[in-house]
Amino acid sequence: MNNKMIKGILRLQILLWTATLLFSCSDEIWVQHYGAQANVVAGDNLWVTIENTPELSRFAQVLKSYGYDKMLEQTQAYTVFAPDNATMEAIDTSNIDVKKELIGNHIARYILPASGHDTVAVATLNGKRINREYKAGKYYYGDAAFSNAVKSIVASNGIVHVLGGYAKFSPNIWEFMAKRSDLDSVRNYLYSFDNLLFIPQWSVPGSINENGQQTYVDSVFINYNTKLATLRGYVNVEDSAYTMLLPNNSAWIKAYDNIKDYFVYYGPKAQADSMQRANTTAALVQDLIFNARIQKSPNDSMVSTINHKFYNPQYLFAGADEVKTSNGSVFITNDLKIDALGSWFVPIKVEAEQTSGYEISGCTPYPERVSIINSGVSGGRYLRLSPSTTSANPSVAFGIPKTLSSTYDISCVFVSPKVFNPNATGLKNCKVYFKLIYKNSLGESTTVTYPPTGTILIDPNKNDTVMAFPDIKFPVANYGEKVNTVKLQVISNVLRSETTIYSRELLIDCIVLKPKKQQ
């Protein structure tokens, strides 16, 4: 990860952290600071206070075993929501991440007294937001009531609230995946893109070790996942609400087998297999995440985080099991129903006026703009190919990227001279044919011509979309390859004796490949 990316991540995290603090700390809290309702005012630090409170001996034991005694001795202020001994005896710590799910769930980095009746969202060490509420004469932290109505102890560096229960850890979508063995296929794939970045300025320093190095009793890491960044679906943070489809292992295998034939490559087997696996799995996950906050009418359509729209989306979630998480919902499915044509098997458009990516002969290229509004020209630009001599027939070959090993209809869109001269009359037809160059299954260059014999006439009085190759099947994909192996050549074929009848000048808007679903 380069420095620019790291700085961008840090800026984002700082904004999120600041927003969390502002959201979680009301003016009332800061004005009252320690609050008048504390039972005991202590001069000891938080750790000594907890250690000397008999009803918190079990919680103190857990804190010390994970090094939090050192953290709670620091001058930085904390609020500790401490489960009492009876509660700790009932908690099974054998199958949870104690540091994250228990300790981190019960400590906040600022002072929050038991005062006021407003509900306050507490930002915890583990990044969760848990409500502190007042109801029926008691304060609650999550579902856990403060012991004896209000049992709080003020320390020199914070405050301890004794709980007669505990706040249950609510995993977000990212954390939930780790808790289900039947999701390890999708989890292992997505987790493989994790990058942990240590943030020393947010961490709590401990002692200096024997090598003179700083140690930390509470180390803060940013989990930056490059795949989630690509998908723009940050299901590993708490600041948005998401809906995510999660294929279980059998659904993952089935979907992979259905998709992989679209990503067949030619080359050394290890390399070809690696590209097939990488692009198949990328296609499989790209439309699993939906930002719940941007869905305008989810009963009619839903938009994935990469902006693919699915109409009547109920079919995507039919038969799936919904589980609520702290940042949205997951739908665990036995059958991933995302349609290829609505997701990763998409049309390909090559704009003719691009200054690179084409090869010409017998002509001079002029990328031009259209000044007429609603001209029908893609992007308002096209490529004019003017014969370089009186006897030359223009020819241009366009590189076609991102093709899959599947079937397409390939069209070429020609521009009418009327887009720049609406009153033009006596316009001449163009006469062209096409050649398509691509690799066959043996890696050999293959050339096909359309039409097989003769030419196609282009109507100059309209923007004319002409079928260049119907139902063309590419045996291998060039999606993701560095070298473009697919080219479409457009060739003018006007004889010298025909120049009074036909025009050799070609005006080309774009090349369009329309995918056709495999049977």
Short mmCIF file of C-alpha atoms in Angstrom, two decimals:
data_model
loop_
_atom_site.label_atom_id
_atom_site.label_comp_id
_atom_site.label_asym_id
_atom_site.label_seq_id
_atom_site.Cartn_x
_atom_site.Cartn_y
_atom_site.Cartn_z
CA MET A 1 0.00 0.00 0.00
CA ASN A 2 1.56 3.34 -1.04
CA ASN A 3 1.86 6.40 1.21
CA LYS A 4 -0.86 8.28 -0.65
CA MET A 5 -3.34 5.45 -0.05
CA ILE A 6 -2.34 5.16 3.62
CA LYS A 7 -2.85 8.91 4.13
CA GLY A 8 -6.25 8.68 2.46
CA ILE A 9 -7.25 5.81 4.74
CA LEU A 10 -6.07 7.71 7.80
CA ARG A 11 -8.02 10.81 6.80
CA LEU A 12 -11.15 8.70 6.33
CA GLN A 13 -10.70 6.93 9.65
CA ILE A 14 -10.05 10.21 11.48
CA LEU A 15 -13.27 11.63 10.08
CA LEU A 16 -15.19 8.52 11.12
CA TRP A 17 -13.63 8.56 14.60
CA THR A 18 -14.39 12.25 15.05
CA ALA A 19 -17.96 11.76 13.86
CA THR A 20 -18.35 8.86 16.29
CA LEU A 21 -17.19 10.96 19.23
CA LEU A 22 -19.43 13.87 18.28
CA PHE A 23 -22.37 11.54 17.83
CA SER A 24 -21.77 9.75 21.10
CA CYS A 25 -21.00 12.61 23.48
CA SER A 26 -23.71 15.09 24.31
CA ASP A 27 -23.06 18.56 25.77
CA GLU A 28 -24.74 17.39 28.96
CA ILE A 29 -22.06 14.75 29.48
CA TRP A 30 -19.16 17.12 29.15
CA VAL A 31 -20.76 19.82 31.32
CA GLN A 32 -21.56 17.42 34.14
CA HIS A 33 -18.29 15.55 33.57
CA TYR A 34 -18.16 13.10 36.47
CA GLY A 35 -21.78 13.56 37.55
CA ALA A 36 -23.28 13.96 41.00
CA GLN A 37 -24.80 10.49 41.19
CA ALA A 38 -21.62 8.51 41.75
CA ASN A 39 -21.73 6.45 44.91
CA VAL A 40 -18.05 6.77 45.70
CA VAL A 41 -15.55 9.41 44.67
CA ALA A 42 -12.12 7.81 44.43
CA GLY A 43 -8.67 9.22 43.92
CA ASP A 44 -7.35 5.94 42.55
CA ASN A 45 -7.02 5.18 38.85
CA LEU A 46 -9.50 2.95 37.09
CA TRP A 47 -7.49 -0.22 37.45
CA VAL A 48 -6.95 0.17 41.21
CA THR A 49 -10.62 1.11 41.59
CA ILE A 50 -11.80 -2.01 39.78
CA GLU A 51 -9.28 -4.26 41.54
CA ASN A 52 -10.44 -2.97 44.92
CA THR A 53 -14.14 -3.47 44.21
CA PRO A 54 -15.00 -6.99 45.49
CA GLU A 55 -18.03 -7.47 43.23
CA LEU A 56 -15.80 -6.89 40.15
CA SER A 57 -13.06 -9.39 41.01
CA ARG A 58 -13.88 -11.74 38.12
CA PHE A 59 -13.99 -8.93 35.58
CA ALA A 60 -10.70 -7.60 37.01
CA GLN A 61 -9.14 -11.03 36.49
CA VAL A 62 -10.15 -11.03 32.81
CA LEU A 63 -8.92 -7.47 32.30
CA LYS A 64 -5.52 -8.28 33.80
CA SER A 65 -5.09 -11.49 31.79
CA TYR A 66 -5.35 -9.43 28.60
CA GLY A 67 -3.13 -6.58 29.77
CA TYR A 68 -5.86 -4.02 30.34
CA ASP A 69 -4.66 -3.30 33.88
CA LYS A 70 -1.80 -1.35 32.28
CA MET A 71 -4.16 0.56 29.99
CA LEU A 72 -6.50 1.54 32.82
CA GLU A 73 -3.57 2.94 34.80
CA GLN A 74 -2.90 5.54 32.10
CA THR A 75 -3.98 9.18 32.34
CA GLN A 76 -6.29 8.87 29.34
CA ALA A 77 -9.95 8.94 30.42
CA TYR A 78 -12.20 5.90 30.04
CA THR A 79 -15.64 4.77 31.06
CA VAL A 80 -15.80 1.11 32.08
CA PHE A 81 -19.13 -0.74 32.11
CA ALA A 82 -18.12 -3.59 34.40
CA PRO A 83 -20.22 -6.78 34.68
CA ASP A 84 -20.43 -7.98 38.26
CA ASN A 85 -19.24 -11.37 39.47
CA ALA A 86 -22.61 -13.10 39.09
CA THR A 87 -22.77 -11.97 35.49
CA MET A 88 -19.20 -13.03 34.71
CA GLU A 89 -19.86 -16.50 36.10
CA ALA A 90 -22.66 -16.95 33.58
CA ILE A 91 -20.62 -15.85 30.55
CA ASP A 92 -19.04 -18.65 28.50
CA THR A 93 -15.74 -17.19 27.32
CA SER A 94 -14.54 -20.40 25.68
CA ASN A 95 -15.98 -19.65 22.22
CA ILE A 96 -15.73 -15.88 21.96
CA ASP A 97 -13.00 -13.36 21.25
CA VAL A 98 -12.76 -12.11 24.83
CA LYS A 99 -10.67 -9.04 24.03
CA LYS A 100 -12.99 -7.84 21.31
CA GLU A 101 -16.41 -9.18 22.25
CA LEU A 102 -16.31 -8.80 26.02
CA ILE A 103 -13.66 -6.30 27.09
CA GLY A 104 -13.85 -4.07 24.02
CA ASN A 105 -17.63 -4.08 24.26
CA HIS A 106 -17.57 -2.65 27.80
CA ILE A 107 -15.02 0.18 27.65
CA ALA A 108 -15.32 3.62 26.02
CA ARG A 109 -12.55 6.18 25.53
CA TYR A 110 -14.28 9.08 27.25
CA ILE A 111 -16.17 9.84 30.46
CA LEU A 112 -19.89 9.07 30.49
CA PRO A 113 -21.60 9.57 33.87
CA ALA A 114 -24.98 8.21 34.88
CA SER A 115 -26.83 11.49 34.52
CA GLY A 116 -29.64 12.80 32.38
CA HIS A 117 -32.42 10.80 30.83
CA ASP A 118 -31.44 11.11 27.16
CA THR A 119 -30.38 8.01 25.28
CA VAL A 120 -26.68 8.21 24.39
CA ALA A 121 -24.91 6.03 21.84
CA VAL A 122 -21.64 4.92 23.43
CA ALA A 123 -18.68 4.43 21.08
CA THR A 124 -16.79 1.43 22.47
CA LEU A 125 -13.20 0.31 22.07
CA ASN A 126 -14.24 -2.34 19.57
CA GLY A 127 -15.96 0.22 17.34
CA LYS A 128 -19.53 -0.60 18.31
CA ARG A 129 -22.22 1.83 19.39
CA ILE A 130 -24.21 0.67 22.39
CA ASN A 131 -27.01 2.72 23.88
CA ARG A 132 -26.92 3.98 27.45
CA GLU A 133 -30.60 4.49 28.31
CA TYR A 134 -32.73 5.53 31.24
CA LYS A 135 -35.99 3.65 31.64
CA ALA A 136 -38.28 2.67 34.50
CA GLY A 137 -36.06 4.42 37.02
CA LYS A 138 -32.86 2.61 35.98
CA TYR A 139 -29.93 3.17 33.69
CA TYR A 140 -29.14 0.49 31.15
CA TYR A 141 -26.12 -0.23 29.03
CA GLY A 142 -27.56 -2.19 26.14
CA ASP A 143 -29.79 -4.72 27.87
CA ALA A 144 -27.76 -4.68 31.10
CA ALA A 145 -29.08 -2.67 34.02
CA PHE A 146 -26.74 -0.68 36.25
CA SER A 147 -26.43 -2.55 39.54
CA ASN A 148 -28.63 -1.19 42.35
CA ALA A 149 -30.25 1.42 40.11
CA VAL A 150 -27.08 3.54 39.85
CA LYS A 151 -23.84 1.94 40.95
CA SER A 152 -20.97 4.06 39.71
CA ILE A 153 -17.48 4.78 40.98
CA VAL A 154 -15.50 7.83 39.91
CA ALA A 155 -11.75 7.28 39.51
CA SER A 156 -8.93 9.70 38.81
CA ASN A 157 -8.94 8.85 35.10
CA GLY A 158 -12.55 7.92 34.44
CA ILE A 159 -15.64 6.25 35.80
CA VAL A 160 -16.79 2.69 36.46
CA HIS A 161 -20.43 1.64 36.13
CA VAL A 162 -21.19 -1.70 37.76
CA LEU A 163 -23.63 -3.79 35.71
CA GLY A 164 -25.95 -6.53 36.83
CA GLY A 165 -25.63 -8.05 33.37
CA TYR A 166 -23.59 -7.50 30.22
CA ALA A 167 -23.98 -5.94 26.78
CA LYS A 168 -24.10 -8.71 24.21
CA PHE A 169 -21.70 -8.34 21.33
CA SER A 170 -23.49 -7.66 18.03
CA PRO A 171 -21.23 -8.56 15.09
CA ASN A 172 -21.28 -6.50 11.94
CA ILE A 173 -21.56 -8.23 8.59
CA TRP A 174 -17.80 -8.64 8.31
CA GLU A 175 -17.50 -10.17 11.77
CA PHE A 176 -20.58 -12.35 11.28
CA MET A 177 -18.93 -14.21 8.40
CA ALA A 178 -16.27 -15.53 10.77
CA LYS A 179 -18.89 -17.16 12.99
CA ARG A 180 -20.40 -19.54 10.44
CA SER A 181 -18.46 -22.55 9.15
CA ASP A 182 -20.84 -22.87 6.19
CA LEU A 183 -19.66 -19.46 4.95
CA ASP A 184 -15.94 -20.16 4.88
CA SER A 185 -15.74 -20.12 1.05
CA VAL A 186 -16.94 -16.54 0.66
CA ARG A 187 -15.24 -15.52 3.92
CA ASN A 188 -11.83 -16.93 3.01
CA TYR A 189 -11.95 -15.21 -0.35
CA LEU A 190 -12.95 -11.78 0.98
CA TYR A 191 -10.70 -11.95 4.05
CA SER A 192 -7.70 -12.70 1.81
CA PHE A 193 -7.72 -9.03 0.76
CA ASP A 194 -7.27 -7.76 4.33
CA ASN A 195 -4.48 -5.32 5.17
CA LEU A 196 -3.94 -4.36 8.81
CA LEU A 197 -2.40 -0.95 9.39
CA PHE A 198 -1.14 -0.17 12.90
CA ILE A 199 -1.99 3.35 14.17
CA PRO A 200 0.39 4.15 17.05
CA GLN A 201 -1.11 7.58 17.77
CA TRP A 202 -4.46 5.95 18.56
CA SER A 203 -2.95 3.11 20.59
CA VAL A 204 -2.27 3.06 24.33
CA PRO A 205 1.46 2.83 25.07
CA GLY A 206 2.80 0.46 27.67
CA SER A 207 6.35 -0.07 28.87
CA ILE A 208 9.61 0.08 26.94
CA ASN A 209 10.90 -3.45 26.36
CA GLU A 210 14.46 -4.71 26.85
CA ASN A 211 15.34 -3.74 23.29
CA GLY A 212 14.30 -0.15 23.89
CA GLN A 213 11.13 -0.53 21.84
CA GLN A 214 7.73 0.88 22.80
CA THR A 215 5.10 -1.72 23.62
CA TYR A 216 1.36 -1.12 23.58
CA VAL A 217 -1.33 -2.43 25.90
CA ASP A 218 -4.09 -1.51 23.47
CA SER A 219 -3.02 -1.54 19.84
CA VAL A 220 -5.32 0.07 17.30
CA PHE A 221 -5.31 -1.28 13.75
CA ILE A 222 -7.21 -0.17 10.69
CA ASN A 223 -8.55 -3.09 8.71
CA TYR A 224 -8.29 -1.92 5.11
CA ASN A 225 -9.70 -4.47 2.70
CA THR A 226 -8.84 -3.80 -0.94
CA LYS A 227 -11.71 -5.91 -2.28
CA LEU A 228 -14.31 -4.06 -0.22
CA ALA A 229 -12.77 -0.81 -1.43
CA THR A 230 -13.12 -1.98 -5.04
CA LEU A 231 -16.73 -2.98 -4.40
CA ARG A 232 -17.40 0.25 -2.47
CA GLY A 233 -19.17 -1.86 0.14
CA TYR A 234 -17.55 -1.29 3.53
CA VAL A 235 -19.35 -3.97 5.51
CA ASN A 236 -16.45 -4.01 7.98
CA VAL A 237 -17.35 -0.62 9.50
CA GLU A 238 -20.29 0.52 11.57
CA ASP A 239 -21.17 3.83 9.94
CA SER A 240 -23.44 2.55 7.15
CA ALA A 241 -26.30 0.10 6.79
CA TYR A 242 -25.88 -2.70 4.27
CA THR A 243 -27.76 -5.65 2.90
CA MET A 244 -25.50 -8.49 1.79
CA LEU A 245 -26.13 -11.78 0.04
CA LEU A 246 -23.93 -14.51 1.48
CA PRO A 247 -23.75 -17.75 -0.51
CA ASN A 248 -23.10 -20.74 1.71
CA ASN A 249 -20.42 -23.19 0.67
CA SER A 250 -22.65 -25.26 -1.59
CA ALA A 251 -24.03 -22.14 -3.26
CA TRP A 252 -20.50 -20.82 -3.74
CA ILE A 253 -19.35 -24.02 -5.47
CA LYS A 254 -22.44 -24.13 -7.67
CA ALA A 255 -22.11 -20.49 -8.69
CA TYR A 256 -18.40 -20.89 -9.38
CA ASP A 257 -19.03 -23.86 -11.64
CA ASN A 258 -21.72 -21.92 -13.51
CA ILE A 259 -19.48 -18.90 -14.07
CA LYS A 260 -16.04 -20.34 -14.76
CA ASP A 261 -16.67 -21.18 -18.43
CA TYR A 262 -16.99 -17.47 -19.15
CA PHE A 263 -13.37 -17.03 -18.05
CA VAL A 264 -11.42 -19.57 -20.10
CA TYR A 265 -7.91 -18.45 -21.03
CA TYR A 266 -5.20 -19.69 -23.34
CA GLY A 267 -1.66 -19.95 -22.05
CA PRO A 268 0.46 -22.02 -19.67
CA LYS A 269 -1.96 -24.07 -17.61
CA ALA A 270 -0.97 -22.64 -14.25
CA GLN A 271 -1.33 -19.08 -15.54
CA ALA A 272 -4.59 -19.77 -17.39
CA ASP A 273 -6.08 -21.53 -14.36
CA SER A 274 -5.00 -18.70 -12.06
CA MET A 275 -6.64 -16.05 -14.26
CA GLN A 276 -9.80 -18.12 -14.55
CA ARG A 277 -10.00 -18.57 -10.78
CA ALA A 278 -9.25 -14.91 -10.00
CA ASN A 279 -11.78 -13.47 -12.46
CA THR A 280 -14.47 -16.06 -11.74
CA THR A 281 -14.40 -15.37 -8.00
CA ALA A 282 -14.28 -11.62 -8.59
CA ALA A 283 -17.40 -11.90 -10.76
CA LEU A 284 -19.10 -14.07 -8.16
CA VAL A 285 -18.86 -11.47 -5.37
CA GLN A 286 -19.16 -8.19 -7.24
CA ASP A 287 -22.91 -7.70 -6.73
CA LEU A 288 -23.41 -9.20 -3.28
CA ILE A 289 -23.52 -5.90 -1.37
CA PHE A 290 -26.25 -3.26 -1.33
CA ASN A 291 -26.03 -0.02 0.61
CA ALA A 292 -29.41 0.07 2.33
CA ARG A 293 -29.36 3.86 2.68
CA ILE A 294 -29.34 4.56 -1.06
CA GLN A 295 -32.14 2.22 -2.16
CA LYS A 296 -34.94 4.51 -3.35
CA SER A 297 -37.58 1.86 -3.95
CA PRO A 298 -36.24 -1.55 -2.89
CA ASN A 299 -39.46 -3.37 -3.78
CA ASP A 300 -39.07 -2.27 -7.40
CA SER A 301 -35.31 -2.30 -7.84
CA MET A 302 -32.08 -2.47 -5.87
CA VAL A 303 -28.70 -1.07 -6.82
CA SER A 304 -25.52 -2.85 -5.78
CA THR A 305 -22.56 -0.90 -4.45
CA ILE A 306 -20.94 -1.02 -7.91
CA ASN A 307 -24.11 0.52 -9.36
CA HIS A 308 -25.68 -2.49 -11.07
CA LYS A 309 -29.46 -2.33 -10.92
CA PHE A 310 -31.64 -5.39 -10.29
CA TYR A 311 -35.34 -5.04 -11.03
CA ASN A 312 -37.95 -6.86 -8.92
CA PRO A 313 -35.10 -7.95 -6.63
CA GLN A 314 -37.17 -10.21 -4.40
CA TYR A 315 -35.94 -13.22 -6.38
CA LEU A 316 -32.38 -12.57 -5.19
CA PHE A 317 -33.38 -13.13 -1.56
CA ALA A 318 -36.07 -15.80 -2.01
CA GLY A 319 -35.45 -18.79 0.27
CA ALA A 320 -32.52 -17.09 2.03
CA ASP A 321 -32.21 -16.87 5.83
CA GLU A 322 -32.03 -13.29 7.11
CA VAL A 323 -29.78 -12.44 10.05
CA LYS A 324 -29.61 -8.97 11.57
CA THR A 325 -26.18 -7.51 12.30
CA SER A 326 -24.93 -4.28 13.83
CA ASN A 327 -24.58 -2.63 10.41
CA GLY A 328 -27.39 -4.21 8.42
CA SER A 329 -28.65 -7.63 7.39
CA VAL A 330 -27.21 -10.70 5.73
CA PHE A 331 -29.19 -13.16 3.64
CA ILE A 332 -27.61 -16.61 3.67
CA THR A 333 -28.58 -18.42 0.50
CA ASN A 334 -28.29 -21.95 -0.88
CA ASP A 335 -28.60 -20.66 -4.43
CA LEU A 336 -27.01 -17.48 -5.77
CA LYS A 337 -29.56 -16.23 -8.30
CA ILE A 338 -27.70 -13.21 -9.72
CA ASP A 339 -28.17 -13.18 -13.49
CA ALA A 340 -25.00 -13.03 -15.59
CA LEU A 341 -26.48 -10.44 -17.96
CA GLY A 342 -27.39 -8.13 -15.10
CA SER A 343 -24.07 -8.41 -13.34
CA TRP A 344 -20.68 -9.29 -14.82
CA PHE A 345 -21.58 -10.33 -18.40
CA VAL A 346 -22.15 -6.81 -19.65
CA PRO A 347 -22.14 -4.97 -22.99
CA ILE A 348 -18.80 -3.69 -24.21
CA LYS A 349 -18.59 -0.33 -25.94
CA VAL A 350 -15.49 0.98 -27.68
CA GLU A 351 -15.65 4.66 -28.55
CA ALA A 352 -14.18 5.13 -32.03
CA GLU A 353 -12.79 8.60 -31.34
CA GLN A 354 -10.40 7.42 -28.64
CA THR A 355 -6.93 8.66 -29.50
CA SER A 356 -5.36 5.24 -28.93
CA GLY A 357 -6.39 1.66 -29.42
CA TYR A 358 -6.97 1.67 -33.17
CA GLU A 359 -4.84 1.02 -36.25
CA ILE A 360 -5.49 2.76 -39.57
CA SER A 361 -4.44 2.50 -43.18
CA GLY A 362 -5.33 4.50 -46.29
CA CYS A 363 -6.79 7.40 -44.31
CA THR A 364 -6.31 10.27 -41.91
CA PRO A 365 -8.21 10.10 -38.59
CA TYR A 366 -10.05 13.13 -37.20
CA PRO A 367 -11.71 12.77 -33.77
CA GLU A 368 -14.59 15.26 -33.90
CA ARG A 369 -17.34 16.63 -31.67
CA VAL A 370 -21.03 17.02 -32.48
CA SER A 371 -22.50 20.45 -31.76
CA ILE A 372 -26.13 19.42 -32.29
CA ILE A 373 -27.99 18.54 -29.07
CA ASN A 374 -29.61 15.09 -29.06
CA SER A 375 -27.60 14.02 -32.10
CA GLY A 376 -27.74 10.39 -31.00
CA VAL A 377 -23.95 10.19 -31.14
CA SER A 378 -22.45 8.42 -28.13
CA GLY A 379 -20.70 10.95 -25.92
CA GLY A 380 -21.17 13.60 -28.61
CA ARG A 381 -17.97 12.49 -30.37
CA TYR A 382 -17.07 10.32 -33.34
CA LEU A 383 -14.13 9.42 -35.60
CA ARG A 384 -13.91 10.71 -39.16
CA LEU A 385 -11.68 8.67 -41.48
CA SER A 386 -10.87 10.58 -44.66
CA PRO A 387 -9.05 8.83 -47.54
CA SER A 388 -5.40 9.81 -47.59
CA THR A 389 -5.32 9.68 -51.42
CA THR A 390 -7.90 9.71 -54.19
CA SER A 391 -7.45 5.97 -54.64
CA ALA A 392 -7.30 4.91 -50.97
CA ASN A 393 -10.00 2.97 -49.13
CA PRO A 394 -9.94 3.75 -45.39
CA SER A 395 -9.46 0.87 -42.99
CA VAL A 396 -9.46 0.96 -39.19
CA ALA A 397 -8.95 -1.83 -36.63
CA PHE A 398 -10.31 -1.27 -33.13
CA GLY A 399 -8.97 -3.16 -30.13
CA ILE A 400 -11.80 -4.80 -28.17
CA PRO A 401 -11.01 -5.26 -24.45
CA LYS A 402 -12.64 -7.29 -21.67
CA THR A 403 -14.24 -9.98 -23.83
CA LEU A 404 -15.30 -13.20 -22.11
CA SER A 405 -15.20 -16.70 -23.54
CA SER A 406 -18.82 -16.48 -24.60
CA THR A 407 -21.16 -15.27 -27.35
CA TYR A 408 -21.77 -11.71 -28.54
CA ASP A 409 -23.56 -9.77 -31.26
CA ILE A 410 -21.05 -7.21 -32.54
CA SER A 411 -22.32 -3.99 -34.12
CA CYS A 412 -20.68 -0.92 -35.59
CA VAL A 413 -22.46 2.43 -35.28
CA PHE A 414 -21.93 4.85 -38.18
CA VAL A 415 -22.66 8.59 -37.97
CA SER A 416 -24.72 10.44 -40.55
CA PRO A 417 -23.14 13.56 -42.12
CA LYS A 418 -26.37 15.29 -41.13
CA VAL A 419 -25.21 15.55 -37.52
CA PHE A 420 -22.96 18.43 -38.59
CA ASN A 421 -24.90 19.52 -41.68
CA PRO A 422 -28.64 18.91 -41.13
CA ASN A 423 -29.54 20.31 -44.56
CA ALA A 424 -27.17 18.09 -46.49
CA THR A 425 -28.65 16.41 -49.59
CA GLY A 426 -27.38 13.98 -52.18
CA LEU A 427 -25.43 12.03 -49.62
CA LYS A 428 -23.66 8.88 -50.79
CA ASN A 429 -23.84 5.45 -49.20
CA CYS A 430 -20.67 3.89 -47.82
CA LYS A 431 -19.77 0.32 -48.69
CA VAL A 432 -17.91 -1.71 -46.07
CA TYR A 433 -17.11 -5.14 -44.76
CA PHE A 434 -15.65 -6.31 -41.45
CA LYS A 435 -12.90 -8.56 -40.20
CA LEU A 436 -12.66 -9.95 -36.68
CA ILE A 437 -9.34 -11.16 -35.29
CA TYR A 438 -9.20 -13.22 -32.10
CA LYS A 439 -7.51 -16.24 -30.55
CA ASN A 440 -8.92 -19.74 -30.93
CA SER A 441 -8.76 -22.38 -28.21
CA LEU A 442 -5.22 -23.32 -29.32
CA GLY A 443 -4.00 -19.75 -28.96
CA GLU A 444 -3.76 -19.26 -32.71
CA SER A 445 -4.82 -16.00 -34.33
CA THR A 446 -8.10 -16.48 -36.19
CA THR A 447 -9.62 -14.08 -38.72
CA VAL A 448 -13.23 -14.19 -39.91
CA THR A 449 -14.95 -11.90 -42.42
CA TYR A 450 -18.50 -10.53 -42.45
CA PRO A 451 -20.35 -10.68 -44.65
CA PRO A 452 -18.60 -13.81 -45.98
CA THR A 453 -18.90 -12.36 -49.48
CA GLY A 454 -19.80 -8.89 -50.70
CA THR A 455 -20.26 -5.72 -48.65
CA ILE A 456 -22.78 -3.86 -46.50
CA LEU A 457 -24.25 -0.52 -47.48
CA ILE A 458 -24.29 2.24 -44.84
CA ASP A 459 -27.24 4.66 -45.01
CA PRO A 460 -25.85 8.23 -44.80
CA ASN A 461 -29.22 9.79 -43.93
CA LYS A 462 -29.28 8.39 -40.38
CA ASN A 463 -26.99 7.16 -37.66
CA ASP A 464 -26.81 3.58 -38.85
CA THR A 465 -26.19 0.64 -36.51
CA VAL A 466 -24.86 -2.20 -38.60
CA MET A 467 -24.49 -5.80 -37.49
CA ALA A 468 -20.86 -6.72 -38.00
CA PHE A 469 -20.84 -10.22 -36.49
CA PRO A 470 -23.96 -11.93 -35.13
CA ASP A 471 -23.57 -14.79 -32.64
CA ILE A 472 -19.81 -14.76 -32.53
CA LYS A 473 -18.37 -17.09 -29.88
CA PHE A 474 -14.97 -16.31 -28.44
CA PRO A 475 -13.29 -19.58 -27.37
CA VAL A 476 -11.06 -17.75 -24.88
CA ALA A 477 -11.40 -14.54 -22.89
CA ASN A 478 -9.15 -11.51 -23.05
CA TYR A 479 -10.67 -9.94 -19.92
CA GLY A 480 -7.86 -8.76 -17.66
CA GLU A 481 -5.08 -9.52 -20.15
CA LYS A 482 -2.36 -6.94 -20.70
CA VAL A 483 -2.24 -7.52 -24.47
CA ASN A 484 -5.44 -6.95 -26.44
CA THR A 485 -6.01 -10.06 -28.56
CA VAL A 486 -9.39 -9.10 -30.09
CA LYS A 487 -9.69 -6.57 -32.94
CA LEU A 488 -12.55 -5.51 -35.20
CA GLN A 489 -11.51 -4.11 -38.56
CA VAL A 490 -13.84 -1.85 -40.58
CA ILE A 491 -12.86 -1.67 -44.25
CA SER A 492 -14.20 0.59 -46.97
CA ASN A 493 -14.56 -1.27 -50.27
CA VAL A 494 -15.38 1.27 -52.96
CA LEU A 495 -13.87 0.64 -56.37
CA ARG A 496 -12.29 3.49 -58.28
CA SER A 497 -15.13 3.27 -60.80
CA GLU A 498 -17.69 3.61 -57.97
CA THR A 499 -16.52 6.85 -56.34
CA THR A 500 -19.30 8.85 -58.03
CA ILE A 501 -21.86 6.53 -56.43
CA TYR A 502 -20.35 5.71 -53.03
CA SER A 503 -18.37 7.62 -50.42
CA ARG A 504 -15.09 6.31 -49.08
CA GLU A 505 -15.15 8.59 -46.05
CA LEU A 506 -16.21 6.76 -42.88
CA LEU A 507 -17.81 8.40 -39.82
CA ILE A 508 -17.78 5.93 -36.94
CA ASP A 509 -19.37 6.46 -33.55
CA CYS A 510 -18.59 3.28 -31.61
CA ILE A 511 -18.34 -0.51 -31.57
CA VAL A 512 -20.84 -2.36 -29.38
CA LEU A 513 -20.67 -5.97 -28.21
CA LYS A 514 -24.00 -7.20 -26.85
CA PRO A 515 -23.66 -10.33 -24.70
CA LYS A 516 -25.83 -13.36 -25.34
CA LYS A 517 -26.48 -15.67 -22.44
CA GLN A 518 -25.03 -19.16 -22.68
CA GLN A 519 -27.50 -21.99 -22.89
#
